[in-house]
mmCIF file of C-alpha atoms in Angstrom:
data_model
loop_
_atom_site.group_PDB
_atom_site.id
_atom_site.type_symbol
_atom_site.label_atom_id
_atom_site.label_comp_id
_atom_site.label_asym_id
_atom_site.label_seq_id
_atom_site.Cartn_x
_atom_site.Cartn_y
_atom_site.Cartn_z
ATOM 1 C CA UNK X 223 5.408 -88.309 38.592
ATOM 2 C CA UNK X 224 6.257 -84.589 38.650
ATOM 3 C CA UNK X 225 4.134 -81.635 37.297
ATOM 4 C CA UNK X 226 6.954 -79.564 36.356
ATOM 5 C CA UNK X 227 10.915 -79.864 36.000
ATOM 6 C CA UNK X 228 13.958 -77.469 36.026
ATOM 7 C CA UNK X 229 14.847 -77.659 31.678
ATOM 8 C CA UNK X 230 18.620 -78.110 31.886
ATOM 9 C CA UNK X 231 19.008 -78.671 28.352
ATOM 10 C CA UNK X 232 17.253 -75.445 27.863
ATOM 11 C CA UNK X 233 20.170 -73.464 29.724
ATOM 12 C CA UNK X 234 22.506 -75.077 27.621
ATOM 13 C CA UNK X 235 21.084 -74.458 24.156
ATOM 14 C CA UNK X 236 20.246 -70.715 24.835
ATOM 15 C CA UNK X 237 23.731 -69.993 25.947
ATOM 16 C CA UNK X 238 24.866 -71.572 23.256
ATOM 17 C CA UNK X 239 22.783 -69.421 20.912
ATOM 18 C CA UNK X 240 23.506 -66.006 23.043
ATOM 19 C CA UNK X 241 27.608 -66.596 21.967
ATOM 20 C CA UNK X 242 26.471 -68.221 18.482
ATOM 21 C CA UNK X 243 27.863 -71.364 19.232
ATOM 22 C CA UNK X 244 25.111 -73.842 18.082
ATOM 23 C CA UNK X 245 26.605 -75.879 15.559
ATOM 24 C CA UNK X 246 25.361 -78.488 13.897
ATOM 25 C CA UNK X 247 27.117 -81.404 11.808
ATOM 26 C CA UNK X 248 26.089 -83.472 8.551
ATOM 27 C CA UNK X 249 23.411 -85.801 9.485
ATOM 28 C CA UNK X 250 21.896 -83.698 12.240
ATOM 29 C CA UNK X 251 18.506 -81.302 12.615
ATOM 30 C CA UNK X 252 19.554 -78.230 11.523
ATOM 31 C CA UNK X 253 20.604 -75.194 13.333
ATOM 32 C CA UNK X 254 17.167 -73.343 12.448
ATOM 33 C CA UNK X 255 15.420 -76.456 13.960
ATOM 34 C CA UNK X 256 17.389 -76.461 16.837
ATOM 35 C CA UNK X 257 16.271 -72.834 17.493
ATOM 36 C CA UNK X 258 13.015 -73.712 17.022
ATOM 37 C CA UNK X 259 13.127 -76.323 19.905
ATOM 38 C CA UNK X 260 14.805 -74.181 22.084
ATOM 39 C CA UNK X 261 11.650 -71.866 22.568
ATOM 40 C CA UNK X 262 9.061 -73.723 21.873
ATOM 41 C CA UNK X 263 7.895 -76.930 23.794
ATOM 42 C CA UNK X 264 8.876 -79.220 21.427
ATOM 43 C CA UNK X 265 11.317 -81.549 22.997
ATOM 44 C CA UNK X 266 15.533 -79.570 23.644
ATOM 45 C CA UNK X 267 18.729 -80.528 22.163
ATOM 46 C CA UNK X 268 20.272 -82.667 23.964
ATOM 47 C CA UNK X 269 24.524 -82.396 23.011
ATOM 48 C CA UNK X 270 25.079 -85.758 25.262
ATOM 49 C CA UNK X 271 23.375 -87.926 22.861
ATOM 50 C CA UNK X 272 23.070 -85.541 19.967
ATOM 51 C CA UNK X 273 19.366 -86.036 20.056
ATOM 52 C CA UNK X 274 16.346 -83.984 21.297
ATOM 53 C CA UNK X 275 14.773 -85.013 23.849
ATOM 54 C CA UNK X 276 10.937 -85.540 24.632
ATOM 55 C CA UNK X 277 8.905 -82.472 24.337
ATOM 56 C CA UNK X 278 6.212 -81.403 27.059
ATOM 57 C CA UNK X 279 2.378 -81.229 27.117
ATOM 58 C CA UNK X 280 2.453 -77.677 28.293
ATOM 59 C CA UNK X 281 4.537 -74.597 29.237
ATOM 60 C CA UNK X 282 4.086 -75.046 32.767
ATOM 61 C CA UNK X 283 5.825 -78.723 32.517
ATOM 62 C CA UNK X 284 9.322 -76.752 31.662
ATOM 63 C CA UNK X 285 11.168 -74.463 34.232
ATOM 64 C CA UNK X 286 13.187 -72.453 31.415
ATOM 65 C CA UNK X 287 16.313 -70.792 33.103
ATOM 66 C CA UNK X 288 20.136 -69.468 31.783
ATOM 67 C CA UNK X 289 21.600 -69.441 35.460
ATOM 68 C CA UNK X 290 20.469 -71.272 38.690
ATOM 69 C CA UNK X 291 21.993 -71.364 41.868
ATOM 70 C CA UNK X 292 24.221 -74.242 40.761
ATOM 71 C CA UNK X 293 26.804 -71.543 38.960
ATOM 72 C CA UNK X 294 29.461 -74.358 38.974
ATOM 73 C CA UNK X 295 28.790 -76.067 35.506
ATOM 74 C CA UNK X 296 26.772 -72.392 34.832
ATOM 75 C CA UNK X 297 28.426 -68.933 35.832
ATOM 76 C CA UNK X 298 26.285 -65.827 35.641
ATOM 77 C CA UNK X 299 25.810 -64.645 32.434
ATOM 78 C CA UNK X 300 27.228 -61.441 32.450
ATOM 79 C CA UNK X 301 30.380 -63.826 33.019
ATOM 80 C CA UNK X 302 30.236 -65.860 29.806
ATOM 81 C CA UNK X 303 29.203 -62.829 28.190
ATOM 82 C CA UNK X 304 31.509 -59.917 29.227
ATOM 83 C CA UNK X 305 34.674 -62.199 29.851
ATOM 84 C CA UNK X 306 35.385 -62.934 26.226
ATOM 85 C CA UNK X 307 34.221 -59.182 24.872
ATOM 86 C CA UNK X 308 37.414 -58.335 27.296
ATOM 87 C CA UNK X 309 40.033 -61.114 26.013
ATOM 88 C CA UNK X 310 38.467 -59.483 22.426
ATOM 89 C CA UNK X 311 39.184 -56.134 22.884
ATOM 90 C CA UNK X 312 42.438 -56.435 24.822
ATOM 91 C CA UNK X 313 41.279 -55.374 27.876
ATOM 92 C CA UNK X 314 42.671 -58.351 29.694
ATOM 93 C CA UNK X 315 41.243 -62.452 30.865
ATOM 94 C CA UNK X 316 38.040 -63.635 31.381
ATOM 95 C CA UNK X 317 38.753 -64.293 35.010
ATOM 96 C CA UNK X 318 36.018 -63.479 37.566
ATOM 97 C CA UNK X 319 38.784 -60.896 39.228
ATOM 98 C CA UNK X 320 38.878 -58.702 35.693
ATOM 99 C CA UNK X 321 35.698 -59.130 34.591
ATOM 100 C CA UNK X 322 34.754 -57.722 38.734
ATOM 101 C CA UNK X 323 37.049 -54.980 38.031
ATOM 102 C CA UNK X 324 35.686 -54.461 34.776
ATOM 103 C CA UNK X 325 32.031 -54.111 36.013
ATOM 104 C CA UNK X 326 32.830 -52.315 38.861
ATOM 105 C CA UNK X 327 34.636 -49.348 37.213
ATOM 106 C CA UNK X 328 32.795 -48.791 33.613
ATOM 107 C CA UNK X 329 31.716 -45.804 34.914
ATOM 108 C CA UNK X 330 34.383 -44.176 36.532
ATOM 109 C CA UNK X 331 36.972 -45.361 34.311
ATOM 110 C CA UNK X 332 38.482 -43.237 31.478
ATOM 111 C CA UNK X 333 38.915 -45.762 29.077
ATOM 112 C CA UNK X 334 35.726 -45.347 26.310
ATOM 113 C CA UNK X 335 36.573 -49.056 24.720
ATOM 114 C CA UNK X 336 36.236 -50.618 28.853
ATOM 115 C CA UNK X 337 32.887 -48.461 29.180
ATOM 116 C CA UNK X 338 31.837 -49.181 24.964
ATOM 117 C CA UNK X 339 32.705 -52.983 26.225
ATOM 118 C CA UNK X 340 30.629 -53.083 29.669
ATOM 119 C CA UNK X 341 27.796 -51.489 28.351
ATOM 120 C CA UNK X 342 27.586 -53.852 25.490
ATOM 121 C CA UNK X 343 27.538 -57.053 27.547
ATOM 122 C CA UNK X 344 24.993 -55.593 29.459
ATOM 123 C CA UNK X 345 22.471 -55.395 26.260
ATOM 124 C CA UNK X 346 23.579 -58.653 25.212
ATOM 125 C CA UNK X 347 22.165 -59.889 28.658
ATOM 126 C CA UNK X 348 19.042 -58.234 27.713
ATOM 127 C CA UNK X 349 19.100 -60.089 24.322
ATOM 128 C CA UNK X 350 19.177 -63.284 26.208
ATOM 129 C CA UNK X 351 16.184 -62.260 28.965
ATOM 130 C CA UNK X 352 14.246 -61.107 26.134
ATOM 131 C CA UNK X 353 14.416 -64.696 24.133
ATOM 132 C CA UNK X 354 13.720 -66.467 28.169
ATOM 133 C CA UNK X 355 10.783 -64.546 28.742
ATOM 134 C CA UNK X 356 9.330 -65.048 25.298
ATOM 135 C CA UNK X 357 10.154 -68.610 24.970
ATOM 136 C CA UNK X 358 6.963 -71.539 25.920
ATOM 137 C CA UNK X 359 7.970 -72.444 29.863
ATOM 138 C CA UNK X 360 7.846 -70.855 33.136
ATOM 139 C CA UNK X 361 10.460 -68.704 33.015
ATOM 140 C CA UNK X 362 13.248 -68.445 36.071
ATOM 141 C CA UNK X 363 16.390 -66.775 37.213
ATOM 142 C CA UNK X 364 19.391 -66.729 39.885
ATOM 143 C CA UNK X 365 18.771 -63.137 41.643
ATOM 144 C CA UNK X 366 20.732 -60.024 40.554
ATOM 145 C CA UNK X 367 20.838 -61.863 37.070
ATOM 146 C CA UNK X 368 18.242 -59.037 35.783
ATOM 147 C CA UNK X 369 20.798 -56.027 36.563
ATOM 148 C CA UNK X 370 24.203 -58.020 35.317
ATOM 149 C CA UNK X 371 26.067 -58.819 38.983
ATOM 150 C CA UNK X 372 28.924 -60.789 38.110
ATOM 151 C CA UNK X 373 31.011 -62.960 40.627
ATOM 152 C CA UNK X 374 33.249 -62.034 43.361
ATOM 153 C CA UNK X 375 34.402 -65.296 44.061
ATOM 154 C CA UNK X 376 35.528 -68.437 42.698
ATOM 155 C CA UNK X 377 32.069 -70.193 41.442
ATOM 156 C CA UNK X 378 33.629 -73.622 41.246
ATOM 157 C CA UNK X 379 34.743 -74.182 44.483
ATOM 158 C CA UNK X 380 32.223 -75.539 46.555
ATOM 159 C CA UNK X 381 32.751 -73.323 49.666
ATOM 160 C CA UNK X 382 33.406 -69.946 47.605
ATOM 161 C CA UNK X 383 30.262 -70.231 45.364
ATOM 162 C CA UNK X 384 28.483 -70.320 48.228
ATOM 163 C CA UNK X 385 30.085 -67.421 50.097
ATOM 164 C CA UNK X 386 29.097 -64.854 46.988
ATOM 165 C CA UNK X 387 26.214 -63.383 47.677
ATOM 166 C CA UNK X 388 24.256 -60.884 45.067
ATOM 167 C CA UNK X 389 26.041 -57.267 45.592
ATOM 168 C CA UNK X 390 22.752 -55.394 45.019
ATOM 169 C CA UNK X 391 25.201 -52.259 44.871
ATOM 170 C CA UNK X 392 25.388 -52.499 41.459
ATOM 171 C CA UNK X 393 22.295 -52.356 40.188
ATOM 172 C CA UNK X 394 22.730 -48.490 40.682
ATOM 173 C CA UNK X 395 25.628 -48.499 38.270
ATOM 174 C CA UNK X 396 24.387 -46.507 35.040
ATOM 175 C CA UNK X 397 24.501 -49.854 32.495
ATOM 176 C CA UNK X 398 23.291 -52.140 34.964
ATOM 177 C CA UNK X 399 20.197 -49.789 35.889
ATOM 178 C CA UNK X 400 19.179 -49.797 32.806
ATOM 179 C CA UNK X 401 19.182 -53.012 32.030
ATOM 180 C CA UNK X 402 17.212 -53.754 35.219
ATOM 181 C CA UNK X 403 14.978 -51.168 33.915
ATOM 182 C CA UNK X 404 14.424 -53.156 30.574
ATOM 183 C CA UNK X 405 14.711 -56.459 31.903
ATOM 184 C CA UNK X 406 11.511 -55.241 34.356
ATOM 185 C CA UNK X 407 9.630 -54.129 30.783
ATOM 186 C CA UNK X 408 10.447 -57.237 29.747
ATOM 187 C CA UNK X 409 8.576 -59.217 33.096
ATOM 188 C CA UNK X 410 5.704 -57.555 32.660
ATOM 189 C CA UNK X 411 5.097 -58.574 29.461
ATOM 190 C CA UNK X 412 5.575 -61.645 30.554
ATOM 191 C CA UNK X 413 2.607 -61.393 33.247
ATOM 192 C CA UNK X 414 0.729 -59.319 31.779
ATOM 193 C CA UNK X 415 -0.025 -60.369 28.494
ATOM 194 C CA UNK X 416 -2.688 -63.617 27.181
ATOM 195 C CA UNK X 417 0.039 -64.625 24.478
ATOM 196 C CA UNK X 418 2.363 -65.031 26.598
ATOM 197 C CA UNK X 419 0.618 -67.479 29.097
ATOM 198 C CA UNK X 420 -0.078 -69.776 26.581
ATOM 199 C CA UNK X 421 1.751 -72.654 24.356
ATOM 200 C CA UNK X 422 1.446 -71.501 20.905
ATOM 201 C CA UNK X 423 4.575 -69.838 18.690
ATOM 202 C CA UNK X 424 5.086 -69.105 15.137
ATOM 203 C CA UNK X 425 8.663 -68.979 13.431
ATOM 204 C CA UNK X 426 7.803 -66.706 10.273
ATOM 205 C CA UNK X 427 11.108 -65.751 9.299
ATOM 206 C CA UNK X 428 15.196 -67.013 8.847
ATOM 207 C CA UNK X 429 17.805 -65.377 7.226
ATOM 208 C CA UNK X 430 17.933 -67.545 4.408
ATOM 209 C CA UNK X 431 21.296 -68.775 5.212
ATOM 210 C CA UNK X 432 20.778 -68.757 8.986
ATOM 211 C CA UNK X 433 21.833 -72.771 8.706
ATOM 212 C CA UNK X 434 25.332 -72.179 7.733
ATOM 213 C CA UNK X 435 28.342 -71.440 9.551
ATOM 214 C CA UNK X 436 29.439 -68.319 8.045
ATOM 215 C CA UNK X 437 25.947 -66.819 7.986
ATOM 216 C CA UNK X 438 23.813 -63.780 9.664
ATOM 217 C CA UNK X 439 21.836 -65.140 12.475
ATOM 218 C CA UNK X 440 18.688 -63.403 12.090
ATOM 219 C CA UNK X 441 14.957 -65.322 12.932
ATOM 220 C CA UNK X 442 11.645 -64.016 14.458
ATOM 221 C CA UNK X 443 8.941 -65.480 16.150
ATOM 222 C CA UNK X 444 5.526 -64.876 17.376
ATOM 223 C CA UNK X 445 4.043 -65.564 20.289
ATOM 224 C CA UNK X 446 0.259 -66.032 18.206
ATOM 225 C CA UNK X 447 -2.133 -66.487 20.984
ATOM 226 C CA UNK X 448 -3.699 -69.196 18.608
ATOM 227 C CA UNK X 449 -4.025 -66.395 15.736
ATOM 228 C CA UNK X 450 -2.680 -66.766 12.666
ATOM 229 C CA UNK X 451 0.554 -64.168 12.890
ATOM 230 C CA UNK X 452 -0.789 -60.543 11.492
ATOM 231 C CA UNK X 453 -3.163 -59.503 13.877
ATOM 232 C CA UNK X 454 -3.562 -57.602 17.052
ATOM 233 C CA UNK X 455 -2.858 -58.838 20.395
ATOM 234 C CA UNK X 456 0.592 -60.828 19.958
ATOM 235 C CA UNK X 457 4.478 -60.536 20.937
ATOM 236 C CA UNK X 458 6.818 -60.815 18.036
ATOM 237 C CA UNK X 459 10.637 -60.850 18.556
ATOM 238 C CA UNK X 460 12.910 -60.535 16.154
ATOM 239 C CA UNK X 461 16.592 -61.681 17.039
ATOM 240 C CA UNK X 462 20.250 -61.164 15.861
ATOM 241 C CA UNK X 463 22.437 -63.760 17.747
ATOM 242 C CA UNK X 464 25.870 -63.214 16.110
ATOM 243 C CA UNK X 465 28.370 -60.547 16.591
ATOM 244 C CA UNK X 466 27.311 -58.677 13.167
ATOM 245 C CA UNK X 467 25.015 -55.493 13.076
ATOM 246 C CA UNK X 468 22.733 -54.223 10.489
ATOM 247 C CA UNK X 469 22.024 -50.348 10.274
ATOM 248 C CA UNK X 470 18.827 -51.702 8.371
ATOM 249 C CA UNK X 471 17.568 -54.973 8.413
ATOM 250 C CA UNK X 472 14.480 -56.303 5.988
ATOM 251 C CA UNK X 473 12.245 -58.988 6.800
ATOM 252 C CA UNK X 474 10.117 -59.883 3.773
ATOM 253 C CA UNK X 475 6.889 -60.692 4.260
ATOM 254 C CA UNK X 476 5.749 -58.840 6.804
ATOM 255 C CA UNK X 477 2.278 -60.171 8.587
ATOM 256 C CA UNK X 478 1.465 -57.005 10.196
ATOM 257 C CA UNK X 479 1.881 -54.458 7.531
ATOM 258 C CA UNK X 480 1.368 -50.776 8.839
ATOM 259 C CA UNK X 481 0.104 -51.739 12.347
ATOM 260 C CA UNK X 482 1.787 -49.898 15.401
ATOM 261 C CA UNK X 483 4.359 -51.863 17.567
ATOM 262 C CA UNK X 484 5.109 -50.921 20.816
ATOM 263 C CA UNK X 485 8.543 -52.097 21.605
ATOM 264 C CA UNK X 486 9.549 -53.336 24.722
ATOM 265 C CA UNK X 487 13.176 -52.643 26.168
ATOM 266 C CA UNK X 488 15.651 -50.247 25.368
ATOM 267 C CA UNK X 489 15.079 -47.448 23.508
ATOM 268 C CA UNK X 490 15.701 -47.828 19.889
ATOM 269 C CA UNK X 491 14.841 -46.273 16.158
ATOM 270 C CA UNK X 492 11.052 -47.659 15.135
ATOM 271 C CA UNK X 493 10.807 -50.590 12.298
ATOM 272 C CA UNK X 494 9.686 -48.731 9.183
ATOM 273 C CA UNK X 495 7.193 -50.509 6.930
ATOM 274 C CA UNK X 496 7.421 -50.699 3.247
ATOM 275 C CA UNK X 497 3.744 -51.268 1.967
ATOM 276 C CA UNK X 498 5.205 -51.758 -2.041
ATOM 277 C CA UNK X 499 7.646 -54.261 -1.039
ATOM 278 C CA UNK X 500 5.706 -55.530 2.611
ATOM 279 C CA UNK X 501 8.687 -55.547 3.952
ATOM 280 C CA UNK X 502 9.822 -54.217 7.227
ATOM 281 C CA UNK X 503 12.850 -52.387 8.072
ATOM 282 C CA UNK X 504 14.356 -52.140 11.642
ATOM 283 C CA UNK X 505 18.117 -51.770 12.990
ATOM 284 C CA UNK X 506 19.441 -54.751 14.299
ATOM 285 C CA UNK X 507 22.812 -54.940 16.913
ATOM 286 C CA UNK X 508 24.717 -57.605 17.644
ATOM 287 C CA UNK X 509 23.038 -60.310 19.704
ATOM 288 C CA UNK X 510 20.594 -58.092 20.068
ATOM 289 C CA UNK X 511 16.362 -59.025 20.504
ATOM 290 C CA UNK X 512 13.943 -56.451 19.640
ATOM 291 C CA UNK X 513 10.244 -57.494 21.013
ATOM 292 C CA UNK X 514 7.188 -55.733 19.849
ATOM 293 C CA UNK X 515 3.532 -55.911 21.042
ATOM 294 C CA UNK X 516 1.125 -55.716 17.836
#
């Protein structure tokens, strides 16, 4: 009998979402489904037995994390995020050494695509922190996670991983202080607000393709506080997880109509509301989460 448990599945299924690597096959609950398990309470995708598994009476059952201690089977995320972006852009391996080096010179360096590169895994960490602290669970984190440290040593050896610790130097680096500074918006929201400390969420909008492979990757959500979505006093989050950005985005139907937002995280252009169409407008990045207080 335990009260709560660390939710392994769900550090699986949102870093498979954060590099838009869900996929789903004939037969099996769709993608949007799948999404809608991952942050709610519902029961998580489990890719052993291609099945969900059990859902949980209440957030405070599920210890939701993307990185624990145990970096073996789960580097840090700036890791699986920045590595690739690297390979991508020619800028050399994924290997902990160059993505280090990477890190660790964006801002000196004179290269624009390294420092374009660096700065843009460090808002795609954000995108990630911003769907943990919204999801239904007790959120948690390996430390230094909230400023992007990478690792210095070889995390799958078992004395190495353990001879890393955090290098709290770089949280003064210019991208990784300010996604500290975001990521700290971001936790106290998550103390702070009623909506947030409780097990309700609404999914009011998918791109209408969002299910196939080839397909934008847009959905929002709203953390209701047991209100129907529209109305003051909730956290809506509206997410892009693939590598494809829209200048302006329109979600139909929009609950809130002309009510202010207040966004919370990195400075961006405000949503613009159509009241002919009800439609709101908003710019979109790739893998990027916008939340908004109503």
């Amino acid at each position: 009998m335990v009260d709560a448990i660390w939710n392994f599945g769900y550090r699986d299924e949102v870093r498979r979402l954060a590099n838009n690597a869900i996929n789903t096959v004939w037969g099996q609950p769709s993608r949007s489904v799948r999404v809608q398990h991952l942050i709610s309470k519902d029961g998580m995708w489990n890719d052993w037995n291609q099945a969900f598994d059990p859902g949980y009476a209440d957030m405070a059952c599920s210890v939701d994390y993307v990185t624990s201690h145990d970096v073996a089977d789960g580097p840090r995320l700036m890791n699986i995020i920045l590595g690739p972006m690297l390979q991508a852009a020619g800028l050399g391996g994924s290997d902990v050494q160059n993505v280090r080096s990477a890190v660790d010179n964006a801002d000196t360096s004179s290269n624009p695509v390294l420092q374009a590169t660096v700065q843009q895994a460090l808002r795609q960490c954000f995108g990630v922190f911003a769907i943990l602290m919204t999801s239904v669970g007790m959120p948690m984190w390996l430390a230094g996670e909230e400023f992007g440290d990478v690792h210095d040593t070889d995390y799958i050896g078992v004395n190495p991983k353990q001879q890393d610790p955090v290098q709290w130097n770089r949280a003064a680096f210019q991208g990784n202080a300010a996604l500290k500074a975001n990521v700290a918006k971001l936790i106290q929201l998550r103390t702070s607000h009623p909506a947030l400390q409780r097990n309700e969420v609404e999914f009011f909008y998918f791109h209408p393709q969002f299910d196939n492979n080839d397909s934008p990757r847009v959905f929002a959500h709203c953390r209701s506080a047991g209100q129907p979505p529209g109305v003051t006093g909730q956290v809506i989050v509206i997410a892009n997880m693939r590598p494809q950005s829209f200048s302006n985005y329109d979600i139909p139907g929009w609950r809130w109509s002309s009510s202010v937002l207040t966004e919370i995280g990195y400075p961006n252009s405000a949503p613009f509301y159509n009241p002919m169409t009800g439609t709101l407008s908003l710019a979109l990045n790739a893998f990027e989460a916008r939340v908004f207080r109503s």
